[in-house]
Amino acid sequence: MASEQNHLQSHKVGIIGAGISGIAAAKQLSHYSPLVFEATGSIGGVWKHCSFTSTRLQNPRCDFEFSDYPWPERDNSTFPSYQEILEYLHNYATHFDVLKYVKFNSKVVEIRYVGDRETTHLDVKPGEYGTLLRGYPIWEVAVETNQSPNLQWYAFELLVVCIGKYGDVARMPVFPLGKGADVFHGKVLHTMDYSKLDKDAALQLLKGKKVAIVGYKKSAIDLAVECAKANQGPEGQPCTMVIRTLHWTVPSYWIWGLPFFLFFSTRSSQFLHERPNQSFFKTLLCLLSSPMRKAISKFIESYLLWKLPLVKYGLEPDHPFVEDYASCQMAILPEDFFPEADKGNILFKRASKWWFWSGGIEFEDHTKLEADVVLLATGYDGKKKLQDLLPHPFSNLITDSSGIMPLYRGTIHPLIPNMGFVGYIESVSNLHTAELRCIWLARLADDRFKLQVLER
C-alpha cells in the first residue's frame, strides 16, 4: 500500500499544476505552506506549452489580472502576447513568494484515497461535507521526479487539482476503417504538437506547403494567420480551413461604438440571464426580459455582419451570438485574418464529415482537398486527463451529460472529500474565475463558513 512506501511525506495542502490556477491556489493557501507539483520545468501551464508565435490574449489587460496585482501598463489597449502573460504570471509568483512552494519536473502519476483508514476519527455527521483540514491524511500522491523510476509518495489533508482542461491529452477525430491518418502521405499534427515547434521549425513546416487546418476556434484562426504569413510571395500556397461548426468571431470589444461590457458585464445586464436555482421572481424577470436578450444579440450580430465579410465567405453562424458568448466559444479575430483571406491566402471549406486519402482530405460529398500538412485544431480532452488521474470510483463522478463538470461553486464535488478543482469552469476571464475559486476554497479550508447539508 501507499502508506508503506519509504519516506512518505505528509503535508496539509497539496496542489497539482503550476499554471494560472495552480499559482493562484498556492498564493491563497500560502499560510498552509502548500506543496505544488509541476510536471514541467516552469510555471505558466498552457500559456507556456500550448502557445504559438502569434498567440495573444483575447481580453484587455484590465480584464485579465489578479485583484491584488495590476498589470504595469493596465491601460494599454492592445491584447498582450503569451510572452507578456508569462512574464506577468512570473512577476506575480515572485512578488508573493509563491515559487518556493513549487516542485518542478514533478509529475503526479497516481492518487489514492486513504480517508477510509481514518474512519475512527471521522467527526462528520451524515449529509455534511465536513472540514477540509481534518488533521490526518485523506489523499496520497505518487510523484515521478525528473523522469526517475523511483516514485516519491506524499500524503495530504487537502488536495487541489489544477491540471486544467487544455494540453497533454489531444482530442483526436475518429475515422472510418482504412481512412485514418496512416493512409495519408503527408504530415499530421495536432496543435499541441505544433506548439512545441520553435519558430524556424514551424516556418519550415508551413512554407510552400498545401496546409489544411481543421477547426474554427481561436487556435485554428491563429494557425491560419501564421500559415498565410509563412506563404507570402509567388512560391506561397493558400491554406484551407475545414470547418464543421461555425462560431461568431469579433474584431474588437466595441459594437457600434459602444463598449462590449455594457451588454454582458454590468450588474443590470445580469438580470437578463438565467442562473441555476434562482428564485421564482428572478425566473419571471428573465422570462419578461427575454425579448431584450434577443434584441441585444441581434444588435451585436448586425454589427458583425456589417463589419466582417461573414456572408461573403459563408461564415455566418445559424445560432444567436449570445449562445457563443455564454459558452465561451466566441473568438477575437487577429486584425489580418480577413485581409489574408481577401488575398486568397486563407480559404474556407464547410464539412460535417471528412477523412484522409493518400493525397489529403476527402469530404462526404466525395470532393477531395490536396494537402501536404494537416493541422488538427480539434481541442483537448481535459476530462480524460482528469479521469485517468483520479482513482475509482471518484473518476466516474466528474462526468455529466451536460458536458460541464458537476462541481459546487465550480470548485468541489460533494462526494469527493477534501479535494478541490480549479480551472474547469470557463468564463470570459478564466484568471478572474480561478482567483475567485481559490479565495472561496481557502476560506472554506479556514472554516470561515460551513457548507449546506448534502441531500443524498
CSV table of C-alpha atoms in Angstrom, one decimal:
chain,number,residue,atom,x,y,z
A,1,MET,CA,0.0,0.0,0.0
A,2,ALA,CA,1.0,3.6,-0.5
A,3,SER,CA,1.4,4.3,3.2
A,4,GLU,CA,4.0,1.5,3.3
A,5,GLN,CA,6.3,3.4,0.9
A,6,ASN,CA,9.5,4.7,2.3
A,7,HIS,CA,9.9,8.3,3.2
A,8,LEU,CA,6.2,9.2,3.0
A,9,GLN,CA,6.0,12.9,3.4
A,10,SER,CA,2.9,14.4,5.0
A,11,HIS,CA,1.6,17.9,4.4
A,12,LYS,CA,-1.7,19.8,4.9
A,13,VAL,CA,-2.2,21.0,1.4
A,14,GLY,CA,-1.1,19.7,-2.0
A,15,ILE,CA,-1.6,21.4,-5.4
A,16,ILE,CA,-1.2,19.7,-8.7
A,17,GLY,CA,-0.2,22.0,-11.5
A,18,ALA,CA,1.5,25.4,-11.6
A,19,GLY,CA,-0.4,27.2,-14.3
A,20,ILE,CA,-2.6,30.2,-13.6
A,21,SER,CA,-5.0,28.2,-11.4
A,22,GLY,CA,-2.2,26.4,-9.5
A,23,ILE,CA,-0.3,29.6,-8.8
A,24,ALA,CA,-3.5,31.4,-7.7
A,25,ALA,CA,-4.2,28.4,-5.3
A,26,ALA,CA,-0.7,28.5,-3.9
A,27,LYS,CA,-1.0,32.2,-3.2
A,28,GLN,CA,-4.4,31.9,-1.5
A,29,LEU,CA,-3.4,28.9,0.5
A,30,SER,CA,0.2,30.1,1.3
A,31,HIS,CA,-0.5,30.2,5.0
A,32,TYR,CA,-0.6,26.4,4.9
A,33,SER,CA,2.8,26.1,3.1
A,34,PRO,CA,1.3,24.0,0.2
A,35,LEU,CA,3.3,21.7,-1.9
A,36,VAL,CA,2.8,22.4,-5.6
A,37,PHE,CA,3.7,19.7,-8.2
A,38,GLU,CA,4.5,20.9,-11.7
A,39,ALA,CA,5.3,18.3,-14.3
A,40,THR,CA,7.4,20.7,-16.4
A,41,GLY,CA,10.3,22.9,-15.6
A,42,SER,CA,8.4,26.2,-15.5
A,43,ILE,CA,5.1,27.8,-14.4
A,44,GLY,CA,2.5,29.0,-16.9
A,45,GLY,CA,0.6,25.9,-18.0
A,46,VAL,CA,-0.9,26.2,-21.4
A,47,TRP,CA,0.5,29.7,-21.9
A,48,LYS,CA,4.0,28.2,-21.7
A,49,HIS,CA,3.5,24.9,-23.5
A,50,CYS,CA,0.5,25.3,-25.9
A,51,SER,CA,1.1,28.7,-27.4
A,52,PHE,CA,2.1,29.7,-31.0
A,53,THR,CA,4.2,32.6,-32.1
A,54,SER,CA,1.1,34.6,-32.8
A,55,THR,CA,-0.9,33.6,-29.7
A,56,ARG,CA,-2.4,36.6,-27.8
A,57,LEU,CA,-4.9,37.0,-25.0
A,58,GLN,CA,-8.5,37.6,-26.0
A,59,ASN,CA,-9.1,40.2,-23.3
A,60,PRO,CA,-7.7,43.6,-22.4
A,61,ARG,CA,-5.1,43.6,-19.7
A,62,CYS,CA,-7.5,45.1,-17.1
A,63,ASP,CA,-9.8,42.1,-17.6
A,64,PHE,CA,-7.1,39.6,-17.0
A,65,GLU,CA,-5.3,40.4,-13.9
A,66,PHE,CA,-5.2,39.3,-10.2
A,67,SER,CA,-7.2,41.5,-7.9
A,68,ASP,CA,-4.1,42.4,-5.8
A,69,TYR,CA,-1.5,42.7,-8.6
A,70,PRO,CA,-2.4,45.0,-11.5
A,71,TRP,CA,-0.6,45.0,-14.9
A,72,PRO,CA,2.3,47.6,-15.1
A,73,GLU,CA,0.6,49.1,-18.1
A,74,ARG,CA,-3.0,48.1,-17.5
A,75,ASP,CA,-4.5,50.9,-19.6
A,76,ASN,CA,-2.6,49.6,-22.7
A,77,SER,CA,-5.5,48.7,-25.1
A,78,THR,CA,-3.6,46.1,-27.1
A,79,PHE,CA,-4.1,42.4,-26.2
A,80,PRO,CA,-0.9,41.0,-24.5
A,81,SER,CA,1.1,38.3,-26.2
A,82,TYR,CA,1.7,35.0,-24.5
A,83,GLN,CA,5.2,36.1,-23.6
A,84,GLU,CA,3.8,39.1,-21.8
A,85,ILE,CA,1.3,36.9,-19.9
A,86,LEU,CA,4.1,34.5,-18.8
A,87,GLU,CA,6.1,37.5,-17.6
A,88,TYR,CA,3.1,38.9,-15.7
A,89,LEU,CA,2.4,35.5,-14.0
A,90,HIS,CA,6.1,35.0,-13.1
A,91,ASN,CA,6.3,38.5,-11.6
A,92,TYR,CA,3.1,37.7,-9.6
A,93,ALA,CA,4.6,34.5,-8.3
A,94,THR,CA,7.8,36.2,-7.4
A,95,HIS,CA,6.1,39.2,-5.7
A,96,PHE,CA,4.1,36.9,-3.4
A,97,ASP,CA,7.0,34.5,-3.0
A,98,VAL,CA,5.0,31.5,-4.3
A,99,LEU,CA,7.7,29.8,-6.3
A,100,LYS,CA,9.3,28.4,-3.1
A,101,TYR,CA,6.3,26.0,-2.9
A,102,VAL,CA,6.7,24.6,-6.4
A,103,LYS,CA,8.5,21.3,-7.1
A,104,PHE,CA,9.3,21.4,-10.8
A,105,ASN,CA,9.7,18.4,-13.1
A,106,SER,CA,7.5,16.5,-10.7
A,107,LYS,CA,4.7,14.6,-12.4
A,108,VAL,CA,1.8,13.2,-10.4
A,109,VAL,CA,1.2,9.6,-11.7
A,110,GLU,CA,-1.2,8.2,-9.1
A,111,ILE,CA,-3.6,9.4,-6.5
A,112,ARG,CA,-5.0,7.2,-3.7
A,113,TYR,CA,-7.8,7.8,-1.3
A,114,VAL,CA,-6.9,6.8,2.2
A,115,GLY,CA,-9.7,8.5,4.2
A,116,ASP,CA,-11.3,5.2,5.0
A,117,ARG,CA,-8.3,4.3,7.1
A,118,GLU,CA,-9.2,7.1,9.5
A,119,THR,CA,-12.9,6.3,9.9
A,120,THR,CA,-12.4,6.2,13.7
A,121,HIS,CA,-11.5,9.9,13.6
A,122,LEU,CA,-14.5,11.0,11.5
A,123,ASP,CA,-16.5,13.7,13.1
A,124,VAL,CA,-18.7,14.4,10.1
A,125,LYS,CA,-22.4,13.9,10.5
A,126,PRO,CA,-24.4,12.2,7.8
A,127,GLY,CA,-25.1,14.7,5.0
A,128,GLU,CA,-22.3,17.1,5.9
A,129,TYR,CA,-19.3,17.8,3.8
A,130,GLY,CA,-17.1,18.3,6.7
A,131,THR,CA,-13.9,20.4,7.2
A,132,LEU,CA,-11.2,20.4,4.6
A,133,LEU,CA,-8.4,20.1,7.1
A,134,ARG,CA,-9.2,17.2,9.5
A,135,GLY,CA,-5.7,16.7,11.0
A,136,TYR,CA,-5.0,13.4,9.2
A,137,PRO,CA,-4.2,12.5,5.5
A,138,ILE,CA,-7.1,11.9,3.1
A,139,TRP,CA,-5.1,11.5,-0.1
A,140,GLU,CA,-1.8,10.0,-1.0
A,141,VAL,CA,0.0,11.1,-4.2
A,142,ALA,CA,2.8,9.3,-6.1
A,143,VAL,CA,5.2,11.7,-7.9
A,144,GLU,CA,7.8,11.0,-10.6
A,145,THR,CA,10.6,13.5,-10.3
A,146,ASN,CA,12.9,14.2,-13.3
A,147,GLN,CA,11.6,11.0,-15.0
A,148,SER,CA,13.1,8.9,-12.3
A,149,PRO,CA,11.7,5.3,-12.0
A,150,ASN,CA,11.6,5.8,-8.2
A,151,LEU,CA,8.4,7.3,-7.1
A,152,GLN,CA,8.1,9.5,-4.0
A,153,TRP,CA,4.8,9.4,-2.1
A,154,TYR,CA,3.2,12.3,-0.3
A,155,ALA,CA,0.1,12.5,1.9
A,156,PHE,CA,-2.3,15.4,2.1
A,157,GLU,CA,-5.3,16.5,4.1
A,158,LEU,CA,-6.5,18.7,1.2
A,159,LEU,CA,-5.6,18.1,-2.5
A,160,VAL,CA,-6.3,20.9,-5.1
A,161,VAL,CA,-6.3,19.7,-8.7
A,162,CYS,CA,-5.3,22.4,-11.2
A,163,ILE,CA,-4.1,20.5,-14.2
A,164,GLY,CA,-6.6,22.3,-16.4
A,165,LYS,CA,-8.8,21.4,-19.4
A,166,TYR,CA,-6.2,22.1,-22.1
A,167,GLY,CA,-2.9,20.5,-23.0
A,168,ASP,CA,-1.5,17.0,-22.5
A,169,VAL,CA,-4.4,15.0,-24.0
A,170,ALA,CA,-5.4,15.9,-27.5
A,171,ARG,CA,-8.9,15.3,-28.7
A,172,MET,CA,-8.5,13.4,-32.0
A,173,PRO,CA,-11.1,12.8,-34.7
A,174,VAL,CA,-12.3,9.2,-35.2
A,175,PHE,CA,-12.3,8.0,-38.8
A,176,PRO,CA,-13.8,5.0,-40.7
A,177,LEU,CA,-11.6,1.9,-41.0
A,178,GLY,CA,-8.8,2.5,-43.6
A,179,LYS,CA,-9.4,6.2,-43.8
A,180,GLY,CA,-7.3,7.4,-40.9
A,181,ALA,CA,-4.0,9.4,-40.8
A,182,ASP,CA,-2.0,6.3,-41.6
A,183,VAL,CA,-3.1,6.3,-45.3
A,184,PHE,CA,-2.1,10.0,-45.7
A,185,HIS,CA,1.3,10.5,-47.3
A,186,GLY,CA,1.8,14.0,-45.7
A,187,LYS,CA,2.3,15.2,-42.1
A,188,VAL,CA,-0.5,15.3,-39.5
A,189,LEU,CA,0.0,17.4,-36.3
A,190,HIS,CA,-2.3,18.4,-33.5
A,191,THR,CA,-2.0,22.0,-32.3
A,192,MET,CA,-0.4,20.5,-29.2
A,193,ASP,CA,2.4,19.2,-31.2
A,194,TYR,CA,2.7,22.3,-33.4
A,195,SER,CA,3.1,24.5,-30.3
A,196,LYS,CA,6.2,22.6,-29.4
A,197,LEU,CA,8.0,23.6,-32.6
A,198,ASP,CA,10.4,26.6,-32.5
A,199,LYS,CA,9.8,29.5,-34.9
A,200,ASP,CA,12.2,28.2,-37.6
A,201,ALA,CA,10.7,24.6,-37.5
A,202,ALA,CA,7.2,26.0,-37.7
A,203,LEU,CA,8.1,28.1,-40.7
A,204,GLN,CA,9.8,25.2,-42.4
A,205,LEU,CA,6.7,23.1,-41.8
A,206,LEU,CA,4.3,25.6,-43.4
A,207,LYS,CA,6.3,27.5,-46.1
A,208,GLY,CA,5.4,26.4,-49.6
A,209,LYS,CA,3.1,23.7,-48.4
A,210,LYS,CA,-0.6,23.0,-49.0
A,211,VAL,CA,-1.9,23.1,-45.5
A,212,ALA,CA,-5.4,22.1,-44.2
A,213,ILE,CA,-6.4,23.3,-40.8
A,214,VAL,CA,-9.3,21.5,-39.1
A,215,GLY,CA,-11.3,23.7,-36.8
A,216,TYR,CA,-12.6,27.2,-36.4
A,217,LYS,CA,-11.9,28.4,-32.9
A,218,LYS,CA,-9.1,30.6,-31.6
A,219,SER,CA,-6.2,28.1,-32.2
A,220,ALA,CA,-7.4,27.3,-35.7
A,221,ILE,CA,-7.7,31.0,-36.6
A,222,ASP,CA,-4.3,31.8,-35.2
A,223,LEU,CA,-2.8,28.9,-37.2
A,224,ALA,CA,-4.4,30.2,-40.4
A,225,VAL,CA,-2.8,33.6,-40.0
A,226,GLU,CA,0.6,32.0,-39.3
A,227,CYS,CA,0.3,29.8,-42.3
A,228,ALA,CA,-0.7,32.8,-44.5
A,229,LYS,CA,2.3,34.8,-43.3
A,230,ALA,CA,4.6,31.9,-44.0
A,231,ASN,CA,3.4,31.6,-47.6
A,232,GLN,CA,3.7,35.2,-48.8
A,233,GLY,CA,5.1,35.6,-52.3
A,234,PRO,CA,4.8,33.7,-55.6
A,235,GLU,CA,6.0,30.4,-54.0
A,236,GLY,CA,3.4,30.5,-51.3
A,237,GLN,CA,0.4,28.2,-51.1
A,238,PRO,CA,-3.0,29.1,-49.6
A,239,CYS,CA,-4.2,27.2,-46.5
A,240,THR,CA,-7.7,25.8,-46.2
A,241,MET,CA,-9.7,25.9,-43.0
A,242,VAL,CA,-12.0,22.8,-42.8
A,243,ILE,CA,-15.0,23.9,-40.6
A,244,ARG,CA,-17.6,21.7,-39.1
A,245,THR,CA,-19.3,24.1,-36.7
A,246,LEU,CA,-19.3,27.9,-37.2
A,247,HIS,CA,-18.8,30.3,-34.3
A,248,TRP,CA,-19.2,34.0,-34.0
A,249,THR,CA,-16.0,36.0,-34.3
A,250,VAL,CA,-15.4,39.5,-33.0
A,251,PRO,CA,-12.9,42.1,-34.4
A,252,SER,CA,-12.7,44.1,-31.1
A,253,TYR,CA,-14.6,44.8,-27.9
A,254,TRP,CA,-16.6,47.7,-29.5
A,255,ILE,CA,-20.0,47.3,-31.0
A,256,TRP,CA,-21.4,50.2,-33.0
A,257,GLY,CA,-19.3,52.5,-31.0
A,258,LEU,CA,-20.4,51.0,-27.6
A,259,PRO,CA,-18.0,49.1,-25.2
A,260,PHE,CA,-18.8,45.4,-25.1
A,261,PHE,CA,-19.0,45.2,-21.3
A,262,LEU,CA,-22.3,47.2,-21.4
A,263,PHE,CA,-24.1,44.2,-22.9
A,264,PHE,CA,-22.8,41.5,-20.6
A,265,SER,CA,-20.6,42.7,-17.8
A,266,THR,CA,-22.7,45.2,-15.8
A,267,ARG,CA,-24.9,44.4,-12.8
A,268,SER,CA,-28.1,45.4,-14.6
A,269,SER,CA,-27.2,43.0,-17.5
A,270,GLN,CA,-27.0,40.1,-15.2
A,271,PHE,CA,-30.8,40.2,-14.6
A,272,LEU,CA,-31.2,39.2,-18.3
A,273,HIS,CA,-29.7,35.8,-17.9
A,274,GLU,CA,-30.9,32.7,-16.0
A,275,ARG,CA,-28.9,31.1,-13.2
A,276,PRO,CA,-29.2,27.7,-11.5
A,277,ASN,CA,-31.6,27.5,-8.5
A,278,GLN,CA,-32.8,31.1,-9.0
A,279,SER,CA,-35.9,32.4,-7.2
A,280,PHE,CA,-39.3,32.5,-8.8
A,281,PHE,CA,-39.1,36.3,-9.1
A,282,LYS,CA,-35.7,36.0,-10.9
A,283,THR,CA,-37.1,33.4,-13.2
A,284,LEU,CA,-40.1,35.6,-14.0
A,285,LEU,CA,-37.8,38.6,-14.6
A,286,CYS,CA,-35.7,36.6,-17.0
A,287,LEU,CA,-38.8,35.5,-18.9
A,288,LEU,CA,-40.1,39.0,-19.2
A,289,SER,CA,-36.6,40.3,-20.3
A,290,SER,CA,-36.2,37.5,-23.0
A,291,PRO,CA,-37.1,40.0,-25.8
A,292,MET,CA,-34.4,42.3,-24.6
A,293,ARG,CA,-31.9,39.5,-24.5
A,294,LYS,CA,-32.7,38.6,-28.1
A,295,ALA,CA,-32.6,42.2,-29.2
A,296,ILE,CA,-29.1,42.6,-27.7
A,297,SER,CA,-27.9,39.5,-29.5
A,298,LYS,CA,-29.4,40.7,-32.8
A,299,PHE,CA,-27.8,44.2,-32.3
A,300,ILE,CA,-24.4,42.6,-32.0
A,301,GLU,CA,-24.9,40.3,-34.9
A,302,SER,CA,-25.9,43.2,-37.1
A,303,TYR,CA,-22.6,44.9,-36.4
A,304,LEU,CA,-20.5,41.8,-37.0
A,305,LEU,CA,-22.3,41.1,-40.3
A,306,TRP,CA,-21.6,44.7,-41.3
A,307,LYS,CA,-18.0,44.8,-40.1
A,308,LEU,CA,-16.8,41.4,-41.2
A,309,PRO,CA,-17.2,39.6,-44.6
A,310,LEU,CA,-19.0,36.6,-42.9
A,311,VAL,CA,-21.7,36.3,-45.6
A,312,LYS,CA,-19.1,36.6,-48.4
A,313,TYR,CA,-17.2,33.6,-47.1
A,314,GLY,CA,-20.2,31.6,-45.9
A,315,LEU,CA,-19.1,32.1,-42.2
A,316,GLU,CA,-22.3,33.4,-40.7
A,317,PRO,CA,-23.4,31.0,-37.8
A,318,ASP,CA,-27.0,29.9,-37.7
A,319,HIS,CA,-27.3,30.3,-33.9
A,320,PRO,CA,-27.6,33.6,-31.9
A,321,PHE,CA,-24.4,35.4,-30.8
A,322,VAL,CA,-25.4,35.1,-27.2
A,323,GLU,CA,-25.1,31.3,-27.3
A,324,ASP,CA,-21.4,31.5,-28.3
A,325,TYR,CA,-20.7,34.2,-25.7
A,326,ALA,CA,-22.4,32.3,-22.9
A,327,SER,CA,-20.5,29.1,-23.7
A,328,CYS,CA,-17.1,30.9,-24.2
A,329,GLN,CA,-17.0,29.8,-27.9
A,330,MET,CA,-16.5,33.3,-29.2
A,331,ALA,CA,-13.1,34.2,-30.7
A,332,ILE,CA,-11.4,37.5,-31.1
A,333,LEU,CA,-10.0,37.8,-34.7
A,334,PRO,CA,-6.4,38.8,-35.5
A,335,GLU,CA,-6.7,42.0,-37.4
A,336,ASP,CA,-5.0,40.5,-40.5
A,337,PHE,CA,-7.3,37.4,-40.7
A,338,PHE,CA,-9.8,38.6,-43.3
A,339,PRO,CA,-7.2,40.7,-45.2
A,340,GLU,CA,-5.3,37.5,-45.8
A,341,ALA,CA,-8.5,35.8,-46.8
A,342,ASP,CA,-9.2,38.6,-49.3
A,343,LYS,CA,-5.7,38.0,-50.8
A,344,GLY,CA,-6.6,34.3,-51.3
A,345,ASN,CA,-4.1,33.1,-48.7
A,346,ILE,CA,-6.9,31.6,-46.5
A,347,LEU,CA,-9.7,29.5,-47.9
A,348,PHE,CA,-12.7,28.0,-46.3
A,349,LYS,CA,-14.4,24.6,-46.6
A,350,ARG,CA,-17.6,23.7,-44.7
A,351,ALA,CA,-17.8,20.0,-44.0
A,352,SER,CA,-19.5,18.0,-41.2
A,353,LYS,CA,-17.6,14.8,-42.1
A,354,TRP,CA,-14.2,14.1,-43.6
A,355,TRP,CA,-11.4,11.5,-43.7
A,356,PHE,CA,-8.0,11.0,-45.1
A,357,TRP,CA,-6.9,9.8,-48.5
A,358,SER,CA,-3.3,9.4,-49.7
A,359,GLY,CA,-3.1,12.9,-51.0
A,360,GLY,CA,-5.0,14.9,-48.4
A,361,ILE,CA,-8.6,15.1,-47.1
A,362,GLU,CA,-11.8,13.7,-48.7
A,363,PHE,CA,-15.3,15.0,-47.8
A,364,GLU,CA,-18.7,13.4,-47.5
A,365,ASP,CA,-19.7,14.9,-50.9
A,366,HIS,CA,-16.7,12.9,-52.4
A,367,THR,CA,-14.7,16.1,-53.2
A,368,LYS,CA,-11.1,15.9,-52.3
A,369,LEU,CA,-8.6,18.5,-50.9
A,370,GLU,CA,-5.0,18.0,-51.7
A,371,ALA,CA,-2.7,18.7,-48.7
A,372,ASP,CA,0.9,18.3,-47.7
A,373,VAL,CA,0.2,19.1,-44.0
A,374,VAL,CA,-3.0,18.7,-41.9
A,375,LEU,CA,-3.1,20.6,-38.6
A,376,LEU,CA,-5.8,19.4,-36.2
A,377,ALA,CA,-7.1,22.3,-34.1
A,378,THR,CA,-9.7,19.9,-32.5
A,379,GLY,CA,-9.1,20.9,-28.9
A,380,TYR,CA,-8.2,18.9,-25.8
A,381,ASP,CA,-9.8,16.2,-23.7
A,382,GLY,CA,-9.3,17.7,-20.2
A,383,LYS,CA,-11.8,15.3,-18.6
A,384,LYS,CA,-10.0,12.2,-19.8
A,385,LYS,CA,-6.8,13.6,-18.4
A,386,LEU,CA,-8.5,14.1,-15.0
A,387,GLN,CA,-10.3,10.7,-15.1
A,388,ASP,CA,-7.0,8.9,-15.8
A,389,LEU,CA,-5.6,10.6,-12.7
A,390,LEU,CA,-8.4,10.2,-10.2
A,391,PRO,CA,-8.9,6.8,-8.5
A,392,HIS,CA,-12.1,4.8,-8.9
A,393,PRO,CA,-15.0,5.5,-8.0
A,394,PHE,CA,-14.2,9.2,-7.9
A,395,SER,CA,-13.2,9.3,-11.6
A,396,ASN,CA,-16.8,8.4,-12.5
A,397,LEU,CA,-18.3,11.4,-10.6
A,398,ILE,CA,-16.8,14.2,-12.7
A,399,THR,CA,-18.7,13.4,-15.9
A,400,ASP,CA,-22.1,14.8,-16.7
A,401,SER,CA,-24.4,14.6,-19.7
A,402,SER,CA,-24.3,18.4,-20.0
A,403,GLY,CA,-20.6,18.3,-20.7
A,404,ILE,CA,-19.9,20.5,-17.6
A,405,MET,CA,-18.2,19.1,-14.6
A,406,PRO,CA,-20.8,18.9,-11.7
A,407,LEU,CA,-18.9,21.0,-9.2
A,408,TYR,CA,-20.4,23.1,-6.4
A,409,ARG,CA,-19.3,26.7,-6.8
A,410,GLY,CA,-17.2,25.3,-9.7
A,411,THR,CA,-14.7,24.1,-7.1
A,412,ILE,CA,-15.7,20.9,-5.1
A,413,HIS,CA,-17.7,17.8,-5.7
A,414,PRO,CA,-19.8,16.9,-2.6
A,415,LEU,CA,-19.0,13.2,-3.0
A,416,ILE,CA,-15.2,13.7,-3.4
A,417,PRO,CA,-14.0,14.6,0.1
A,418,ASN,CA,-11.2,17.1,0.7
A,419,MET,CA,-10.4,17.7,-2.9
A,420,GLY,CA,-10.7,21.0,-4.8
A,421,PHE,CA,-10.8,21.6,-8.6
A,422,VAL,CA,-9.8,24.9,-10.1
A,423,GLY,CA,-9.7,25.8,-13.8
A,424,TYR,CA,-12.5,23.6,-15.0
A,425,ILE,CA,-15.3,26.1,-15.4
A,426,GLU,CA,-14.8,28.6,-18.2
A,427,SER,CA,-15.7,32.2,-18.2
A,428,VAL,CA,-14.9,35.4,-20.2
A,429,SER,CA,-11.8,35.8,-17.9
A,430,ASN,CA,-10.5,32.5,-16.7
A,431,LEU,CA,-7.9,34.2,-14.5
A,432,HIS,CA,-10.6,36.1,-12.5
A,433,THR,CA,-12.6,32.9,-12.2
A,434,ALA,CA,-9.6,30.9,-11.0
A,435,GLU,CA,-8.7,33.5,-8.4
A,436,LEU,CA,-12.3,33.7,-7.0
A,437,ARG,CA,-12.5,29.9,-6.8
A,438,CYS,CA,-9.2,29.8,-4.9
A,439,ILE,CA,-10.3,32.6,-2.4
A,440,TRP,CA,-13.5,30.7,-1.8
A,441,LEU,CA,-11.6,27.4,-1.3
A,442,ALA,CA,-9.1,29.0,1.1
A,443,ARG,CA,-11.9,30.4,3.2
A,444,LEU,CA,-13.6,27.0,3.3
A,445,ALA,CA,-10.3,25.5,4.4
A,446,ASP,CA,-10.0,28.1,7.1
A,447,ASP,CA,-13.5,27.2,8.4
A,448,ARG,CA,-14.7,30.7,7.7
A,449,PHE,CA,-18.1,29.2,6.8
A,450,LYS,CA,-19.8,25.8,6.6
A,451,LEU,CA,-21.4,24.2,3.5
A,452,GLN,CA,-25.1,23.3,3.2
A,453,VAL,CA,-26.2,19.9,4.2
A,454,LEU,CA,-25.8,17.4,1.4
A,455,GLU,CA,-29.0,15.8,0.2
A,456,ARG,CA,-28.3,12.2,-0.6
